[in-house]
Short mmCIF file of C-alpha atoms and ligand atoms in Angstrom, two decimals:
data_model
loop_
_atom_site.label_atom_id
_atom_site.label_comp_id
_atom_site.label_asym_id
_atom_site.label_seq_id
_atom_site.Cartn_x
_atom_site.Cartn_y
_atom_site.Cartn_z
CA MET C 18 18.92 11.84 12.20
CA ASP C 19 16.13 13.66 10.33
CA GLU C 20 14.71 17.08 11.28
CA VAL C 21 11.39 15.61 12.43
CA THR C 22 13.01 13.18 14.82
CA LEU C 23 15.26 15.89 16.10
CA LEU C 24 12.27 18.21 16.76
CA GLY C 25 10.51 15.39 18.59
CA ILE C 26 13.52 14.91 20.77
CA THR C 27 13.84 18.58 21.43
CA SER C 28 10.33 18.91 22.64
CA ALA C 29 10.66 15.73 24.75
CA LEU C 30 13.71 17.28 26.37
CA LEU C 31 12.01 20.63 26.96
CA ALA C 32 9.01 18.91 28.57
CA GLU C 33 11.35 16.74 30.68
CA ARG C 34 13.29 19.85 31.76
CA ASP C 35 10.04 21.54 32.90
CA ARG C 36 8.89 18.37 34.63
CA LEU C 37 12.11 18.01 36.60
CA ALA C 38 12.29 21.72 37.47
CA HIS C 39 8.82 21.29 39.11
CA GLU C 40 9.81 18.10 40.75
CA ILE C 41 12.94 19.67 42.21
CA ALA C 42 10.94 22.70 43.49
CA ASP C 43 8.47 20.31 45.11
CA LEU C 44 11.19 18.26 46.77
CA GLU C 45 12.94 21.37 48.06
CA ARG C 46 9.75 22.63 49.58
CA ASP C 47 9.00 19.18 51.13
CA SER C 48 12.48 18.94 52.64
CA ALA C 49 12.31 22.54 54.04
CA GLN C 50 8.96 21.59 55.57
CA ALA C 51 10.31 18.30 56.94
CA GLN C 52 13.11 20.18 58.50
CA SER C 53 10.93 22.72 60.30
CA GLU C 54 8.53 19.99 61.38
CA THR C 55 11.48 17.92 62.86
CA SER C 56 12.92 20.84 64.75
CA GLY C 57 9.41 21.83 65.92
CA GLU C 58 8.85 18.31 67.25
CA ASN C 59 12.04 18.37 69.30
CA ASN C 60 10.72 21.32 71.28
CA TYR C 61 7.92 19.37 72.91
CA ARG C 62 8.44 15.71 72.19
CA ASP C 63 11.32 13.37 72.41
CA HIS C 64 10.08 10.33 70.65
CA MET C 65 12.74 8.07 69.13
CA GLY C 66 10.41 6.30 66.78
CA ASP C 67 8.91 9.35 65.21
CA GLN C 68 12.25 11.01 64.96
CA GLY C 69 13.72 7.99 63.15
CA THR C 70 10.85 8.01 60.62
CA ALA C 71 11.24 11.78 60.08
CA THR C 72 14.99 11.43 59.45
CA PHE C 73 14.46 8.48 57.04
CA GLY C 74 11.86 10.51 55.15
CA LYS C 75 14.20 13.43 54.87
CA GLU C 76 17.06 11.25 53.61
CA LEU C 77 14.80 9.64 51.00
CA ASP C 78 13.82 13.17 49.85
CA MET C 79 17.38 14.23 49.54
CA THR C 80 18.14 11.11 47.52
CA LEU C 81 15.20 11.82 45.28
CA GLU C 82 16.24 15.46 45.05
CA GLY C 83 19.81 14.36 44.09
CA ASN C 84 18.49 12.05 41.44
CA ALA C 85 16.17 14.75 39.95
CA ARG C 86 18.99 17.24 39.97
CA GLU C 87 21.27 14.75 38.11
CA LEU C 88 18.59 14.08 35.55
CA TYR C 89 17.96 17.80 35.21
CA GLU C 90 21.67 18.47 34.55
CA GLY C 91 21.67 15.70 31.91
CA VAL C 92 18.61 17.20 30.16
CA LEU C 93 20.25 20.70 30.27
CA SER C 94 23.50 19.41 28.76
CA ALA C 95 21.59 17.50 26.04
CA LEU C 96 19.74 20.74 25.18
CA ALA C 97 23.10 22.58 25.03
CA ARG C 98 24.42 19.84 22.71
CA LEU C 99 21.34 20.25 20.56
CA GLU C 100 22.08 23.94 20.32
CA ALA C 101 25.73 23.44 19.59
CA GLY C 102 24.85 20.85 16.90
CA SER C 103 26.79 18.06 18.63
CA PHE C 104 23.65 16.26 19.80
CA GLY C 105 23.64 12.59 19.23
CA THR C 106 27.39 12.02 19.33
CA CYS C 107 29.01 10.12 22.21
CA VAL C 108 30.81 12.53 24.56
CA ARG C 109 33.55 9.93 25.21
CA CYS C 110 34.38 8.37 21.82
CA GLY C 111 32.66 10.79 19.47
CA LYS C 112 30.77 8.17 17.56
CA GLN C 113 27.15 8.52 16.61
CA ILE C 114 24.72 7.25 19.31
CA ALA C 115 22.13 4.91 17.91
CA GLU C 116 18.91 6.67 17.12
CA GLY C 117 16.87 4.13 19.01
CA ARG C 118 18.91 4.80 22.15
CA LEU C 119 18.40 8.57 21.86
CA LEU C 120 14.65 8.13 21.25
CA ALA C 121 14.42 6.00 24.41
CA MET C 122 16.81 8.26 26.35
CA PRO C 123 17.19 11.66 24.77
CA ALA C 124 19.65 12.86 27.44
CA ALA C 125 22.02 9.95 26.80
CA GLU C 126 25.61 11.26 26.58
CA LEU C 127 27.34 7.94 25.84
CA CYS C 128 26.93 5.35 23.04
CA ILE C 129 25.96 1.90 24.20
CA GLU C 130 29.55 0.64 24.05
CA CYS C 131 30.91 3.43 26.21
CA LYS C 132 27.93 3.07 28.68
CA GLU C 133 28.66 -0.61 29.02
CA TRP C 134 32.38 0.02 29.35
CA GLU C 135 31.69 2.62 32.15
CA GLU C 136 29.31 0.37 33.97
CA SER C 137 31.79 -2.61 33.79
CA ARG C 138 34.64 -0.55 35.40
ZN1 ZN J 29 31.07 6.04 22.78
#
């Protein structure tokens, strides 16, 4: 992989890291808000329908937050691999990950063969 490609990937990862950090902060604020709204609601209203919706919204937020955190961790470890000079090698088999795959998904940790193997388990 040439220097220019690597620089492009580095800046894409840094931008993605910032985006995800913001997204996680937003989701955390939202779920804290949802929590206080839900408990506030219980004080003066016992409405099953509304409560169900609030719970569903909260669970959805938590799933989104979990996904964002997972992506964030992936981006951080890709940046760590960049720093260590091991970026672009599959963490399972140690082979070079195809450049096209890295360009499409800079945080990829596995080569396509290992990814398919993991998904087929
Ligand atoms: Zn592999």
